[in-house]
Amino acid sequence: MLTLGFFFIALLYSIVGFGGGSSYLAVLAIAEIPYEIMPKLSLICNLLVVTGGSWHYYRNGNFNKRLVLPFVLSSVPFAFLGGLYPISEKTFMILLAASLVFAGIRLLFVERSESEVVTLPSTLSSFIVGSCLGLLSGLVGLGGGIFLSPLMLNFKWGKAKEVAATASAFIFINSLAGLAGQMLKGVPSDLLDFWPLFLAVLAGGQIGSYISNHKKVSHLFVQRGTAVLILIIGSRILYKILSTVPDLQ
């Protein structure tokens, strides 16, 4: 069931240009996988999904280097440091739950409309956003695209395809840097036992990327359905955390 779930997560997320890290983490949390290995699994799966997506966007000419590079270059050192920094299980779960709830709300209300007027962000804005999202990505095991994409759409920093291409590249680089930091803390001996998940997301990601670039599909429907899913799971994790807090009285 975990393998099947990862396949469909990769399929749905790759259609809208994401890697699926938020939902991988949510499902792993529900399955009670040890928190030390969760970011590593999520980041590996992110890489497997967005590699194909990034290639499709590049081949179709959707990359805007002026838009992509500042976000990517600023995120790399912070994603690495975030992955390297040790945090407790409670801190990890709080960050995960808060990230899922916030991401769900952002995805639920953002419109995927094609803007007539596009204004590129300033280099400073790109560096601030890239640094903050890179740090969060490394700490928790997210790619960061699920936060970057709604932000770019809201501020009209790019056309829909450019935003998806930027998010895809951002997720790839962030996941690579975050994974490097995570692995320096130690490589779990049972990491390769999860190989069916890696195959599942590789297949789902390739299919989703092809659909996104060659077929007519309602991105808004997929996006909002995904938002509801991670909102429910994020709220459940947050409730579980709060319910374990001792009564101050």
CSV table of C-alpha atoms in Angstrom, one decimal, residues 109-246:
chain,number,residue,atom,x,y,z
A,109,PHE,CA,-6.4,29.2,-2.8
A,110,VAL,CA,-3.8,30.0,-5.4
A,111,GLU,CA,-5.1,30.4,-9.0
A,112,ARG,CA,-3.1,28.8,-11.9
A,113,SER,CA,-4.0,31.5,-14.4
A,114,GLU,CA,-1.9,32.8,-17.2
A,115,SER,CA,-0.9,36.4,-16.3
A,116,GLU,CA,-0.7,38.9,-19.2
A,117,VAL,CA,1.8,41.1,-17.2
A,118,VAL,CA,4.8,39.3,-15.7
A,119,THR,CA,7.4,41.0,-13.5
A,120,LEU,CA,10.6,39.3,-12.7
A,121,PRO,CA,11.5,39.4,-8.9
A,122,SER,CA,14.4,41.4,-7.8
A,123,THR,CA,17.7,39.5,-7.1
A,124,LEU,CA,17.3,40.3,-3.4
A,125,SER,CA,13.8,38.9,-3.2
A,126,SER,CA,14.9,35.8,-5.0
A,127,PHE,CA,17.8,35.3,-2.7
A,128,ILE,CA,15.7,35.8,0.5
A,129,VAL,CA,13.0,33.4,-0.7
A,130,GLY,CA,15.5,30.8,-2.0
A,131,SER,CA,17.5,30.9,1.3
A,132,CYS,CA,14.5,30.5,3.6
A,133,LEU,CA,12.9,27.7,1.5
A,134,GLY,CA,16.3,26.0,1.2
A,135,LEU,CA,16.8,25.9,4.9
A,136,LEU,CA,13.3,24.5,5.5
A,137,SER,CA,13.7,22.0,2.7
A,138,GLY,CA,16.9,20.6,4.2
A,139,LEU,CA,15.6,20.4,7.8
A,140,VAL,CA,12.3,18.6,6.9
A,141,GLY,CA,13.0,16.9,3.6
A,142,LEU,CA,10.8,18.9,1.3
A,143,GLY,CA,11.9,20.2,-2.1
A,144,GLY,CA,10.4,23.6,-1.5
A,145,GLY,CA,8.5,23.9,-4.8
A,146,ILE,CA,5.2,23.5,-3.1
A,147,PHE,CA,5.9,26.9,-1.4
A,148,LEU,CA,7.7,28.6,-4.2
A,149,SER,CA,5.2,27.9,-7.0
A,150,PRO,CA,2.2,29.6,-5.3
A,151,LEU,CA,4.3,32.5,-4.2
A,152,MET,CA,5.5,33.0,-7.8
A,153,LEU,CA,2.0,32.8,-9.2
A,154,ASN,CA,0.6,35.2,-6.6
A,155,PHE,CA,3.3,37.9,-7.3
A,156,LYS,CA,3.1,37.2,-11.1
A,157,TRP,CA,6.8,36.4,-11.3
A,158,GLY,CA,6.4,34.2,-14.3
A,159,LYS,CA,4.0,32.5,-16.7
A,160,ALA,CA,2.5,29.2,-15.6
A,161,LYS,CA,4.9,27.0,-17.5
A,162,GLU,CA,7.9,29.1,-16.4
A,163,VAL,CA,6.8,28.8,-12.8
A,164,ALA,CA,6.4,25.0,-13.0
A,165,ALA,CA,9.8,24.8,-14.7
A,166,THR,CA,11.4,27.0,-12.0
A,167,ALA,CA,9.8,25.0,-9.2
A,168,SER,CA,11.0,21.7,-10.8
A,169,ALA,CA,14.6,22.9,-11.0
A,170,PHE,CA,14.4,24.4,-7.5
A,171,ILE,CA,13.1,21.0,-6.1
A,172,PHE,CA,15.9,19.1,-7.9
A,173,ILE,CA,18.8,21.3,-6.6
A,174,ASN,CA,17.3,21.7,-3.1
A,175,SER,CA,16.7,18.0,-2.7
A,176,LEU,CA,20.3,17.2,-3.9
A,177,ALA,CA,21.8,19.7,-1.4
A,178,GLY,CA,19.5,18.7,1.4
A,179,LEU,CA,20.2,15.0,0.8
A,180,ALA,CA,23.9,15.6,0.9
A,181,GLY,CA,23.6,17.3,4.3
A,182,GLN,CA,21.3,14.5,5.6
A,183,MET,CA,23.6,11.8,4.5
A,184,LEU,CA,26.5,13.4,6.3
A,185,LYS,CA,24.6,12.8,9.6
A,186,GLY,CA,24.6,9.0,8.7
A,187,VAL,CA,23.4,6.6,6.1
A,188,PRO,CA,20.7,4.3,7.5
A,189,SER,CA,21.6,0.7,7.1
A,190,ASP,CA,18.0,-0.2,5.9
A,191,LEU,CA,17.7,2.6,3.3
A,192,LEU,CA,17.9,0.3,0.4
A,193,ASP,CA,15.1,-1.8,1.9
A,194,PHE,CA,12.8,0.9,0.6
A,195,TRP,CA,13.7,0.3,-3.1
A,196,PRO,CA,10.1,-0.4,-4.2
A,197,LEU,CA,9.2,3.2,-3.2
A,198,PHE,CA,12.0,4.5,-5.4
A,199,LEU,CA,10.8,2.5,-8.4
A,200,ALA,CA,7.2,3.6,-7.8
A,201,VAL,CA,8.0,7.3,-7.8
A,202,LEU,CA,10.3,7.0,-10.8
A,203,ALA,CA,7.4,5.4,-12.8
A,204,GLY,CA,4.8,7.8,-11.5
A,205,GLY,CA,6.9,10.8,-12.1
A,206,GLN,CA,7.7,10.0,-15.7
A,207,ILE,CA,4.0,9.3,-16.5
A,208,GLY,CA,2.9,12.5,-14.8
A,209,SER,CA,5.6,14.7,-16.5
A,210,TYR,CA,4.6,13.3,-19.9
A,211,ILE,CA,0.9,14.0,-19.2
A,212,SER,CA,1.7,17.6,-18.0
A,213,ASN,CA,3.7,18.4,-21.2
A,214,HIS,CA,1.6,16.6,-23.8
A,215,LYS,CA,-2.0,16.1,-22.6
A,216,LYS,CA,-4.8,18.4,-21.6
A,217,VAL,CA,-5.4,18.1,-17.9
A,218,SER,CA,-6.9,20.4,-15.2
A,219,HIS,CA,-3.9,21.5,-13.2
A,220,LEU,CA,-6.2,23.4,-10.9
A,221,PHE,CA,-8.3,20.3,-10.1
A,222,VAL,CA,-5.2,18.2,-9.3
A,223,GLN,CA,-3.6,21.1,-7.3
A,224,ARG,CA,-6.7,21.6,-5.1
A,225,GLY,CA,-7.2,17.9,-4.6
A,226,THR,CA,-3.6,17.6,-3.5
A,227,ALA,CA,-4.1,20.6,-1.2
A,228,VAL,CA,-7.1,19.0,0.6
A,229,LEU,CA,-5.1,15.8,1.0
A,230,ILE,CA,-2.1,17.3,2.7
A,231,LEU,CA,-4.3,19.7,4.8
A,232,ILE,CA,-6.1,16.7,6.2
A,233,ILE,CA,-2.8,14.8,6.9
A,234,GLY,CA,-1.0,17.9,8.2
A,235,SER,CA,-3.9,18.7,10.6
A,236,ARG,CA,-4.0,15.1,11.8
A,237,ILE,CA,-0.2,15.2,12.6
A,238,LEU,CA,-0.6,18.6,14.3
A,239,TYR,CA,-3.5,17.4,16.4
A,240,LYS,CA,-1.5,14.3,17.5
A,241,ILE,CA,1.4,16.6,18.6
A,242,LEU,CA,-0.9,19.0,20.5
A,243,SER,CA,-2.7,16.1,22.2
A,244,THR,CA,0.6,14.9,23.7
A,245,VAL,CA,1.3,18.2,25.3
A,246,PRO,CA,0.8,17.9,29.1
